[in-house]
Tab-separated table of C-alpha atoms in Angstrom:
chain	number	residue	atom	x	y	z
C	867	MET	CA	-20.314	-22.299	24.324
C	868	THR	CA	-18.255	-25.221	25.618
C	869	ALA	CA	-18.090	-23.679	29.221
C	870	ASP	CA	-15.430	-24.816	31.301
C	871	THR	CA	-17.104	-27.589	33.965
C	872	SER	CA	-13.895	-28.748	34.888
C	873	PRO	CA	-14.276	-29.188	38.587
C	874	THR	CA	-10.769	-29.545	39.493
C	875	GLY	CA	-9.182	-26.973	37.307
C	876	PRO	CA	-8.519	-23.245	37.975
C	877	PRO	CA	-11.282	-21.134	36.541
C	878	SER	CA	-10.234	-20.339	32.848
C	879	PRO	CA	-9.966	-16.954	31.742
C	880	ARG	CA	-11.691	-18.202	28.341
C	881	ARG	CA	-14.515	-20.099	30.508
C	882	THR	CA	-17.292	-17.703	29.450
C	883	ARG	CA	-16.646	-18.422	25.579
C	884	LEU	CA	-18.940	-16.586	23.366
C	885	THR	CA	-21.371	-18.215	20.996
C	886	PRO	CA	-20.459	-17.921	17.298
C	887	GLU	CA	-23.117	-15.806	16.806
C	888	ARG	CA	-22.229	-13.611	19.717
C	889	ALA	CA	-18.787	-13.371	18.665
C	890	ALA	CA	-19.917	-12.181	14.741
C	891	GLU	CA	-21.782	-9.633	16.252
C	892	LEU	CA	-18.769	-8.101	18.076
C	893	HIS	CA	-16.844	-8.451	15.155
C	894	GLU	CA	-19.371	-7.015	13.119
C	895	ALA	CA	-19.427	-3.667	15.003
C	896	VAL	CA	-15.322	-3.545	15.300
C	897	ILE	CA	-15.565	-3.549	11.645
C	898	ASP	CA	-18.229	-0.791	11.319
C	899	LEU	CA	-16.536	1.394	14.104
C	900	LEU	CA	-13.113	0.832	12.353
C	901	CYS	CA	-14.924	2.352	9.170
C	902	GLU	CA	-16.145	5.141	11.206
C	903	VAL	CA	-13.277	6.297	13.587
C	904	GLY	CA	-10.553	4.472	12.228
C	905	TYR	CA	-8.203	2.614	14.489
C	906	GLU	CA	-6.985	5.155	16.738
C	907	GLY	CA	-10.316	6.696	17.332
C	908	LEU	CA	-11.779	2.943	18.248
C	909	THR	CA	-11.775	2.090	21.998
C	910	MET	CA	-12.800	-1.281	23.622
C	911	ASP	CA	-15.605	1.379	25.593
C	912	ALA	CA	-17.035	2.054	21.900
C	913	VAL	CA	-17.014	-1.551	21.191
C	914	ALA	CA	-18.734	-2.827	24.471
C	915	ALA	CA	-21.418	0.190	24.303
C	916	ARG	CA	-22.093	-0.723	20.827
C	917	THR	CA	-22.536	-4.142	21.557
C	918	ARG	CA	-24.210	-4.102	25.241
C	919	SER	CA	-21.243	-6.293	26.200
C	920	SER	CA	-18.800	-5.292	28.966
C	921	LYS	CA	-15.238	-4.365	28.550
C	922	ALA	CA	-14.611	-7.599	30.951
C	923	THR	CA	-16.121	-9.510	28.140
C	924	LEU	CA	-14.085	-8.249	25.536
C	925	TYR	CA	-10.617	-8.598	27.510
C	926	ARG	CA	-11.530	-12.181	28.712
C	927	GLN	CA	-11.739	-13.189	24.524
C	928	TRP	CA	-9.143	-10.957	23.475
C	929	LYS	CA	-5.933	-9.368	25.023
C	930	GLY	CA	-6.771	-6.136	24.216
C	931	LYS	CA	-7.698	-3.563	21.031
C	932	PRO	CA	-5.080	-4.970	18.537
C	933	GLN	CA	-5.949	-8.869	18.855
C	934	LEU	CA	-9.678	-7.837	18.424
C	935	VAL	CA	-9.063	-5.872	15.485
C	936	ALA	CA	-7.071	-8.437	13.968
C	937	SER	CA	-9.626	-11.298	14.873
C	938	ALA	CA	-12.512	-9.304	13.132
C	939	LEU	CA	-10.491	-8.522	10.218
C	940	ARG	CA	-9.740	-12.151	9.823
C	941	HIS	CA	-13.815	-12.842	10.295
C	942	HIS	CA	-14.572	-10.103	8.118
C	943	LYS	CA	-12.260	-11.819	5.053
C	944	PRO	CA	-15.126	-12.487	2.029
C	945	ILE	CA	-12.751	-15.749	1.648
C	946	LYS	CA	-9.854	-17.829	2.810
C	947	VAL	CA	-6.858	-18.970	0.782
C	948	ALA	CA	-7.648	-22.406	2.640
C	949	ASP	CA	-11.107	-22.767	0.937
C	950	ILE	CA	-9.715	-22.365	-2.529
C	951	ASP	CA	-9.120	-25.630	-4.574
C	952	THR	CA	-10.598	-25.836	-7.627
C	953	GLY	CA	-8.081	-28.386	-9.360
C	954	THR	CA	-5.932	-25.792	-11.393
C	955	LEU	CA	-3.547	-23.517	-10.410
C	956	ARG	CA	-5.246	-21.073	-13.065
C	957	GLY	CA	-8.475	-21.558	-11.353
C	958	ASP	CA	-7.375	-20.858	-7.882
C	959	LEU	CA	-5.844	-17.902	-8.567
C	960	LEU	CA	-8.949	-16.550	-10.477
C	961	ALA	CA	-11.290	-17.846	-7.665
C	962	LEU	CA	-9.085	-15.356	-5.478
C	963	SER	CA	-9.297	-12.471	-7.919
C	964	ALA	CA	-13.067	-12.907	-7.399
C	965	VAL	CA	-12.745	-12.462	-3.858
C	966	ALA	CA	-13.230	-8.326	-4.146
C	967	ASP	CA	-16.431	-8.314	-4.062
C	968	PRO	CA	-17.984	-5.023	-5.545
C	969	ALA	CA	-20.391	-4.696	-3.268
C	970	ARG	CA	-17.855	-4.522	-0.441
C	971	MET	CA	-15.900	-2.259	-2.120
C	972	GLU	CA	-16.775	1.011	-0.599
C	973	GLN	CA	-16.541	-0.695	2.816
C	974	ASP	CA	-13.221	-2.262	2.370
C	975	MET	CA	-11.756	1.274	0.964
C	976	ALA	CA	-13.187	2.778	3.945
C	977	LEU	CA	-11.557	-0.252	6.427
C	978	MET	CA	-7.993	0.612	4.375
C	979	ARG	CA	-8.452	4.096	5.398
C	980	GLY	CA	-9.544	3.573	8.768
C	981	LEU	CA	-6.401	1.012	9.145
C	982	GLY	CA	-4.212	2.773	6.838
C	983	HIS	CA	-1.641	4.946	9.372
C	984	ALA	CA	-1.974	2.637	12.529
C	985	VAL	CA	-0.765	-0.632	10.407
C	986	HIS	CA	2.651	1.214	9.999
C	987	THR	CA	2.819	3.179	13.490
C	988	ASN	CA	1.545	0.708	15.805
C	989	PRO	CA	3.715	-2.435	16.474
C	990	ASP	CA	1.091	-4.397	18.300
C	991	LEU	CA	-1.613	-4.139	15.707
C	992	ASN	CA	0.954	-4.963	12.850
C	993	ARG	CA	2.084	-7.923	15.050
C	994	ALA	CA	-1.402	-9.242	15.850
C	995	LEU	CA	-2.372	-8.744	12.142
C	996	ARG	CA	0.762	-10.475	11.003
C	997	GLU	CA	0.066	-13.371	13.143
C	998	GLU	CA	-3.880	-13.509	12.625
C	999	LEU	CA	-4.007	-12.595	9.127
C	1000	ILE	CA	-0.920	-12.534	6.538
C	1001	GLU	CA	1.270	-15.345	8.197
C	1002	PRO	CA	-1.918	-17.957	7.960
C	1003	GLU	CA	-2.637	-16.553	4.969
C	1004	THR	CA	0.590	-16.821	2.938
C	1005	ALA	CA	1.128	-20.328	4.467
C	1006	GLU	CA	-1.976	-20.991	2.702
C	1007	MET	CA	-0.850	-19.417	-0.598
C	1008	ARG	CA	2.501	-21.850	-0.204
C	1009	ARG	CA	0.126	-24.759	-0.280
C	1010	LEU	CA	-1.896	-23.953	-3.055
C	1011	LEU	CA	1.414	-23.420	-5.019
C	1012	GLN	CA	2.883	-26.577	-3.974
C	1013	ARG	CA	-0.431	-28.418	-5.024
C	1014	ALA	CA	0.180	-26.935	-8.343
C	1015	VAL	CA	3.745	-28.008	-8.045
C	1016	ASP	CA	2.063	-31.867	-6.940
C	1017	ARG	CA	0.383	-31.965	-9.953
C	1018	GLY	CA	3.193	-31.446	-12.192
C	1019	GLU	CA	1.626	-27.840	-13.343
C	1020	LEU	CA	3.711	-25.651	-11.763
C	1021	ALA	CA	7.971	-26.485	-12.161
C	1022	PRO	CA	9.226	-26.484	-8.506
C	1023	ASP	CA	12.048	-24.118	-9.048
C	1024	THR	CA	10.143	-21.658	-10.810
C	1025	PRO	CA	11.330	-18.236	-9.611
C	1026	ALA	CA	8.153	-16.359	-9.368
C	1027	VAL	CA	6.783	-18.445	-7.072
C	1028	GLU	CA	8.303	-16.642	-4.057
C	1029	PHE	CA	6.328	-13.569	-5.175
C	1030	VAL	CA	3.081	-14.602	-5.677
C	1031	THR	CA	1.559	-13.099	-2.511
C	1032	HIS	CA	3.561	-9.984	-3.190
C	1033	MET	CA	1.958	-9.840	-6.710
C	1034	MET	CA	-1.496	-10.474	-5.833
C	1035	LEU	CA	-1.602	-8.022	-2.884
C	1036	GLY	CA	0.262	-5.730	-4.645
C	1037	ALA	CA	-1.720	-5.229	-7.700
C	1038	PHE	CA	-4.717	-4.876	-5.138
C	1039	VAL	CA	-3.348	-2.095	-2.886
C	1040	VAL	CA	-1.883	-0.088	-5.510
C	1041	ARG	CA	-4.583	0.172	-8.036
C	1042	PRO	CA	-6.386	3.006	-6.082
C	1043	LEU	CA	-3.080	4.849	-5.701
C	1044	ILE	CA	-2.123	4.253	-9.944
C	1045	GLU	CA	-5.637	4.464	-11.191
C	1046	ASP	CA	-7.868	6.372	-8.578
C	1047	ARG	CA	-10.121	3.247	-8.549
C	1048	PRO	CA	-10.220	0.092	-6.262
C	1049	ALA	CA	-9.259	-3.240	-7.639
C	1050	ASP	CA	-12.328	-5.066	-8.549
C	1051	PRO	CA	-12.988	-8.490	-10.080
C	1052	ASP	CA	-12.318	-7.595	-13.398
C	1053	TYR	CA	-8.950	-5.828	-13.155
C	1054	LEU	CA	-7.962	-8.807	-10.661
C	1055	THR	CA	-8.618	-11.404	-13.253
C	1056	ARG	CA	-6.807	-9.143	-16.342
C	1057	PHE	CA	-3.981	-9.189	-13.804
C	1058	VAL	CA	-4.059	-12.607	-12.902
C	1059	GLU	CA	-4.041	-13.653	-16.664
C	1060	ALA	CA	-1.756	-11.100	-17.967
C	1061	ALA	CA	0.901	-10.925	-15.375
C	1062	LEU	CA	0.791	-13.511	-12.706
C	1063	LEU	CA	0.178	-16.541	-14.694
C	1064	PRO	CA	2.665	-15.621	-17.465
C	1065	ALA	CA	5.237	-14.986	-14.528
C	1066	LEU	CA	4.874	-18.274	-13.435
C	1067	GLY	CA	5.461	-19.467	-16.997
C	1068	LEU	CA	1.780	-20.220	-17.443
F	44	MET	CA	15.816	33.406	-10.261
F	45	THR	CA	14.133	34.871	-13.520
F	46	ALA	CA	12.229	37.791	-12.014
F	47	ASP	CA	9.745	39.372	-14.459
F	48	THR	CA	10.931	42.662	-15.255
F	49	SER	CA	8.338	43.524	-17.672
F	50	PRO	CA	7.333	47.231	-17.307
F	51	THR	CA	3.943	46.652	-19.000
F	52	GLY	CA	2.405	43.330	-17.614
F	53	PRO	CA	0.446	43.373	-14.577
F	54	PRO	CA	2.869	42.122	-11.591
F	55	SER	CA	3.070	38.265	-11.617
F	56	PRO	CA	1.896	36.214	-8.951
F	57	ARG	CA	5.310	34.347	-9.472
F	58	ARG	CA	7.493	37.232	-9.948
F	59	THR	CA	9.478	36.753	-6.995
F	60	ARG	CA	10.639	33.105	-8.203
F	61	LEU	CA	12.589	31.028	-5.190
F	62	THR	CA	15.726	29.958	-6.235
F	63	PRO	CA	16.378	26.613	-6.767
F	64	GLU	CA	18.823	26.346	-3.461
F	65	ARG	CA	15.774	28.033	-1.969
F	66	ALA	CA	13.684	25.772	-3.328
F	67	ALA	CA	15.293	22.853	-2.215
F	68	GLU	CA	15.407	24.256	1.455
F	69	LEU	CA	11.743	24.831	1.563
F	70	HIS	CA	11.113	21.020	0.303
F	71	GLU	CA	13.696	19.547	2.658
F	72	ALA	CA	11.575	21.056	5.311
F	73	VAL	CA	8.298	20.108	3.943
F	74	ILE	CA	10.130	16.355	3.930
F	75	ASP	CA	11.211	16.686	7.669
F	76	LEU	CA	8.041	17.801	8.662
F	77	LEU	CA	5.991	14.860	7.086
F	78	CYS	CA	8.407	12.548	8.817
F	79	GLU	CA	7.862	14.349	11.984
F	80	VAL	CA	4.072	15.350	11.790
F	81	GLY	CA	2.360	13.501	9.065
F	82	TYR	CA	0.541	15.395	6.526
F	83	GLU	CA	-2.299	16.271	8.455
F	84	GLY	CA	0.112	17.336	11.458
F	85	LEU	CA	2.144	19.787	8.831
F	86	THR	CA	0.869	23.258	8.550
F	87	MET	CA	2.180	26.132	6.415
F	88	ASP	CA	2.908	28.041	9.022
F	89	ALA	CA	5.606	25.203	10.331
F	90	VAL	CA	7.268	25.054	7.027
F	91	ALA	CA	7.467	29.143	7.067
F	92	ALA	CA	8.625	29.039	10.596
F	93	ARG	CA	11.421	26.162	9.884
F	94	THR	CA	12.445	27.884	6.804
F	95	ARG	CA	12.462	31.568	7.862
F	96	SER	CA	10.066	32.494	5.345
F	97	SER	CA	6.518	33.898	5.148
F	98	LYS	CA	3.476	32.174	4.187
F	99	ALA	CA	3.058	34.705	1.146
F	100	THR	CA	6.360	33.724	-0.207
F	101	LEU	CA	4.788	29.617	-0.011
F	102	TYR	CA	1.625	30.784	-1.506
F	103	ARG	CA	3.282	32.668	-4.280
F	104	GLN	CA	5.101	29.396	-5.238
F	105	TRP	CA	2.307	26.992	-4.494
F	106	LYS	CA	-1.376	26.825	-4.758
F	107	GLY	CA	-1.226	25.520	-1.075
F	108	LYS	CA	-0.212	22.691	1.296
F	109	PRO	CA	-1.305	19.844	-0.872
F	110	GLN	CA	0.891	21.462	-3.958
F	111	LEU	CA	3.678	21.934	-1.709
F	112	VAL	CA	3.740	18.483	-0.136
F	113	ALA	CA	3.560	16.990	-4.252
F	114	SER	CA	6.018	19.381	-5.052
F	115	ALA	CA	8.479	18.278	-2.030
F	116	LEU	CA	7.880	14.435	-2.682
F	117	ARG	CA	8.533	15.290	-6.810
F	118	HIS	CA	12.224	16.924	-5.698
F	119	HIS	CA	12.617	14.163	-3.113
F	120	LYS	CA	13.228	11.323	-5.545
F	121	PRO	CA	16.248	9.934	-5.722
F	122	ILE	CA	15.586	9.313	-9.292
F	123	LYS	CA	13.288	9.989	-12.265
F	124	VAL	CA	12.124	7.144	-14.533
F	125	ALA	CA	12.866	9.961	-17.195
F	126	ASP	CA	16.493	9.649	-16.306
F	127	ILE	CA	16.893	6.043	-16.940
F	128	ASP	CA	18.215	4.817	-20.489
F	129	THR	CA	20.651	1.836	-19.981
F	130	GLY	CA	19.946	0.721	-23.597
F	131	THR	CA	17.944	-2.603	-22.133
F	132	LEU	CA	14.893	-3.379	-21.008
F	133	ARG	CA	16.378	-5.451	-18.499
F	134	GLY	CA	19.135	-2.608	-17.266
F	135	ASP	CA	16.213	0.081	-17.124
F	136	LEU	CA	14.128	-2.168	-14.732
F	137	LEU	CA	17.205	-3.223	-12.737
F	138	ALA	CA	18.222	0.537	-12.387
F	139	LEU	CA	14.745	1.499	-11.205
F	140	SER	CA	15.124	-1.452	-8.343
F	141	ALA	CA	18.543	0.310	-7.322
F	142	VAL	CA	16.601	3.388	-6.282
F	143	ALA	CA	15.659	2.017	-3.240
F	144	ASP	CA	18.439	3.600	-1.478
F	145	PRO	CA	19.101	1.490	1.835
F	146	ALA	CA	20.110	4.966	3.500
F	147	ARG	CA	17.432	6.680	2.714
F	148	MET	CA	15.027	3.714	3.971
F	149	GLU	CA	14.281	4.629	7.326
F	150	GLN	CA	13.028	8.242	6.208
F	151	ASP	CA	11.281	6.694	3.041
F	152	MET	CA	9.219	4.481	5.550
F	153	ALA	CA	8.483	7.827	7.842
F	154	LEU	CA	7.545	9.471	4.857
F	155	MET	CA	4.988	6.694	3.850
F	156	ARG	CA	3.431	6.417	7.783
F	157	GLY	CA	3.267	10.484	7.357
F	158	LEU	CA	1.438	10.370	4.020
F	159	GLY	CA	-0.469	7.012	4.968
F	160	HIS	CA	-3.735	8.017	5.836
F	161	ALA	CA	-3.821	11.442	4.139
F	162	VAL	CA	-3.322	10.166	0.669
F	163	HIS	CA	-6.388	8.160	0.900
F	164	THR	CA	-8.910	10.759	3.048
F	165	ASN	CA	-7.779	14.174	1.205
F	166	PRO	CA	-8.880	14.625	-2.017
F	167	ASP	CA	-6.734	17.611	-2.950
F	168	LEU	CA	-3.593	15.954	-1.519
F	169	ASN	CA	-4.881	12.773	-3.584
F	170	ARG	CA	-5.325	14.962	-6.825
F	171	ALA	CA	-2.071	16.911	-6.490
F	172	LEU	CA	0.424	13.224	-5.910
F	173	ARG	CA	-1.448	12.089	-9.173
F	174	GLU	CA	-0.507	15.302	-10.965
F	175	GLU	CA	2.781	15.930	-9.795
F	176	LEU	CA	4.111	12.240	-9.088
F	177	ILE	CA	1.889	9.473	-10.145
F	178	GLU	CA	1.031	10.521	-13.980
F	179	PRO	CA	4.127	11.859	-15.055
F	180	GLU	CA	6.036	8.702	-13.929
F	181	THR	CA	3.531	6.389	-15.262
F	182	ALA	CA	3.925	8.072	-18.631
F	183	GLU	CA	7.758	7.813	-18.613
F	184	MET	CA	7.178	4.278	-17.554
F	185	ARG	CA	5.229	3.811	-20.686
F	186	ARG	CA	8.104	5.528	-22.720
F	187	LEU	CA	10.436	3.304	-21.525
F	188	LEU	CA	8.651	0.548	-22.430
F	189	GLN	CA	8.038	1.985	-25.932
F	190	ARG	CA	11.762	1.981	-26.375
F	191	ALA	CA	11.932	-1.871	-25.876
F	192	VAL	CA	9.240	-2.374	-28.310
F	193	ASP	CA	11.246	-0.217	-30.766
F	194	ARG	CA	14.661	-2.211	-30.163
F	195	GLY	CA	12.652	-5.195	-30.712
F	196	GLU	CA	13.042	-6.599	-27.186
F	197	LEU	CA	9.772	-6.539	-26.421
F	198	ALA	CA	6.037	-7.783	-28.375
F	199	PRO	CA	4.364	-4.848	-28.473
F	200	ASP	CA	1.275	-6.689	-27.739
F	201	THR	CA	2.480	-8.320	-24.188
F	202	PRO	CA	-0.261	-8.445	-22.264
F	203	ALA	CA	1.603	-7.744	-18.909
F	204	VAL	CA	2.969	-4.119	-20.429
F	205	GLU	CA	-0.332	-2.571	-19.079
F	206	PHE	CA	0.835	-3.648	-15.482
F	207	VAL	CA	4.536	-3.105	-15.208
F	208	THR	CA	3.818	0.164	-13.144
F	209	HIS	CA	1.307	-1.813	-10.843
F	210	MET	CA	4.096	-4.884	-10.060
F	211	MET	CA	7.138	-2.278	-9.348
F	212	LEU	CA	4.869	0.113	-7.072
F	213	GLY	CA	2.972	-3.180	-5.869
F	214	ALA	CA	6.415	-4.693	-5.105
F	215	PHE	CA	7.775	-1.568	-3.507
F	216	VAL	CA	4.630	-1.227	-1.141
F	217	VAL	CA	3.745	-4.732	0.187
F	218	ARG	CA	6.879	-6.006	1.199
F	219	PRO	CA	6.937	-4.323	4.694
F	220	LEU	CA	3.403	-5.495	5.210
F	221	ILE	CA	4.245	-9.143	4.124
F	222	GLU	CA	7.831	-9.326	5.328
F	223	ASP	CA	7.942	-6.615	8.017
F	224	ARG	CA	10.973	-5.083	6.365
F	225	PRO	CA	11.661	-2.493	3.677
F	226	ALA	CA	12.017	-3.008	0.168
F	227	ASP	CA	15.511	-2.637	-0.311
F	228	PRO	CA	17.442	-2.926	-4.049
F	229	ASP	CA	18.621	-6.377	-3.485
F	230	TYR	CA	14.760	-7.313	-2.736
F	231	LEU	CA	13.663	-5.391	-5.955
F	232	THR	CA	16.081	-6.922	-8.206
F	233	ARG	CA	15.396	-10.105	-7.346
F	234	PHE	CA	11.595	-9.442	-7.931
F	235	VAL	CA	12.517	-7.944	-11.088
F	236	GLU	CA	14.165	-11.173	-12.234
F	237	ALA	CA	12.004	-13.842	-10.966
F	238	ALA	CA	8.563	-12.114	-11.351
F	239	LEU	CA	8.544	-9.026	-13.580
F	240	LEU	CA	11.112	-10.142	-16.417
F	241	PRO	CA	9.336	-13.154	-16.831
F	242	ALA	CA	5.620	-11.601	-16.765
F	243	LEU	CA	7.108	-9.841	-19.669
F	244	GLY	CA	8.061	-12.707	-21.506
F	245	LEU	CA	12.049	-12.029	-20.850
């Protein structure tokens, strides 16, 4: 909304920034299209048509489809690791488990199906997801664990620390494969209590 | 190779069983095609053409494409959990870590890409993989852990026991997502030592 009104500089490619409400509409349309047609099937034309915007608007805000999709996924996340700070490591990890919202589970499964293949085969999407989602969230996870070390809850040299993100994401991803059902908060809570906290010596 | 020569019974649909060598050729062609064109792109016609066999032969041996693919993947596995029995739980879990063969890693990644989407979207493939691969291997994993309990290495009520398969498979699956590189034996060994064994109280 903060249009670049500088009278001297060249016109910024970002001068017509979207309002947060408008950006949320665009992100939501992208999530819906991902569920419906998958990453390969999603086109900038379809996003533009569904949101009654121009492709030029989309390309002004996002470099391209991989960045638009990564941005939509980042905003779609129900909670950010950075927002979690319960005062104990156990509380923080259990708060993360509650992220798997049962009401959204069907959509999340559809999203994973829609992204599944492209995540592995499309280097641009892979890079955009890494930069927009995975790296920021693993950095926040390191901060969350560092707070536990600072509080004296967690020994700084606990070997499992480097694998906490792997364990949480792994538990989430493999349950459908092994048990043919999505990861829900009850399952993730049991996983944290039974496996993750003991691995950390807690 | 044991043709059904019974003079009385009706002709068995399996009477012309393939030799193990011929079955291995067919399985290998399926693996190659999965890497090249993915599950959706793989046709029984292509398997028949590449192996100079008839589609009738394929359908005599396997009910259909999902079963043929599951069978090929089962035979493609470099090691079966049932073959591992080192005498200690630590030894068994480290032996599992060595399964990730660096020489095959590129092919394994191509395979995962080729299967990725269909695993989630195709119920017949999902069921065939569950029956042929996942259920037998998780049952063997339970036996491997039970042996550790019988030897007195592992407390029978260790809560993490139910999540050992989730942790091993999860560590394998998420490394490419988090670190942009495949799970190799060195990484899996570190995971077992740093996270899995401590989770089991070892």
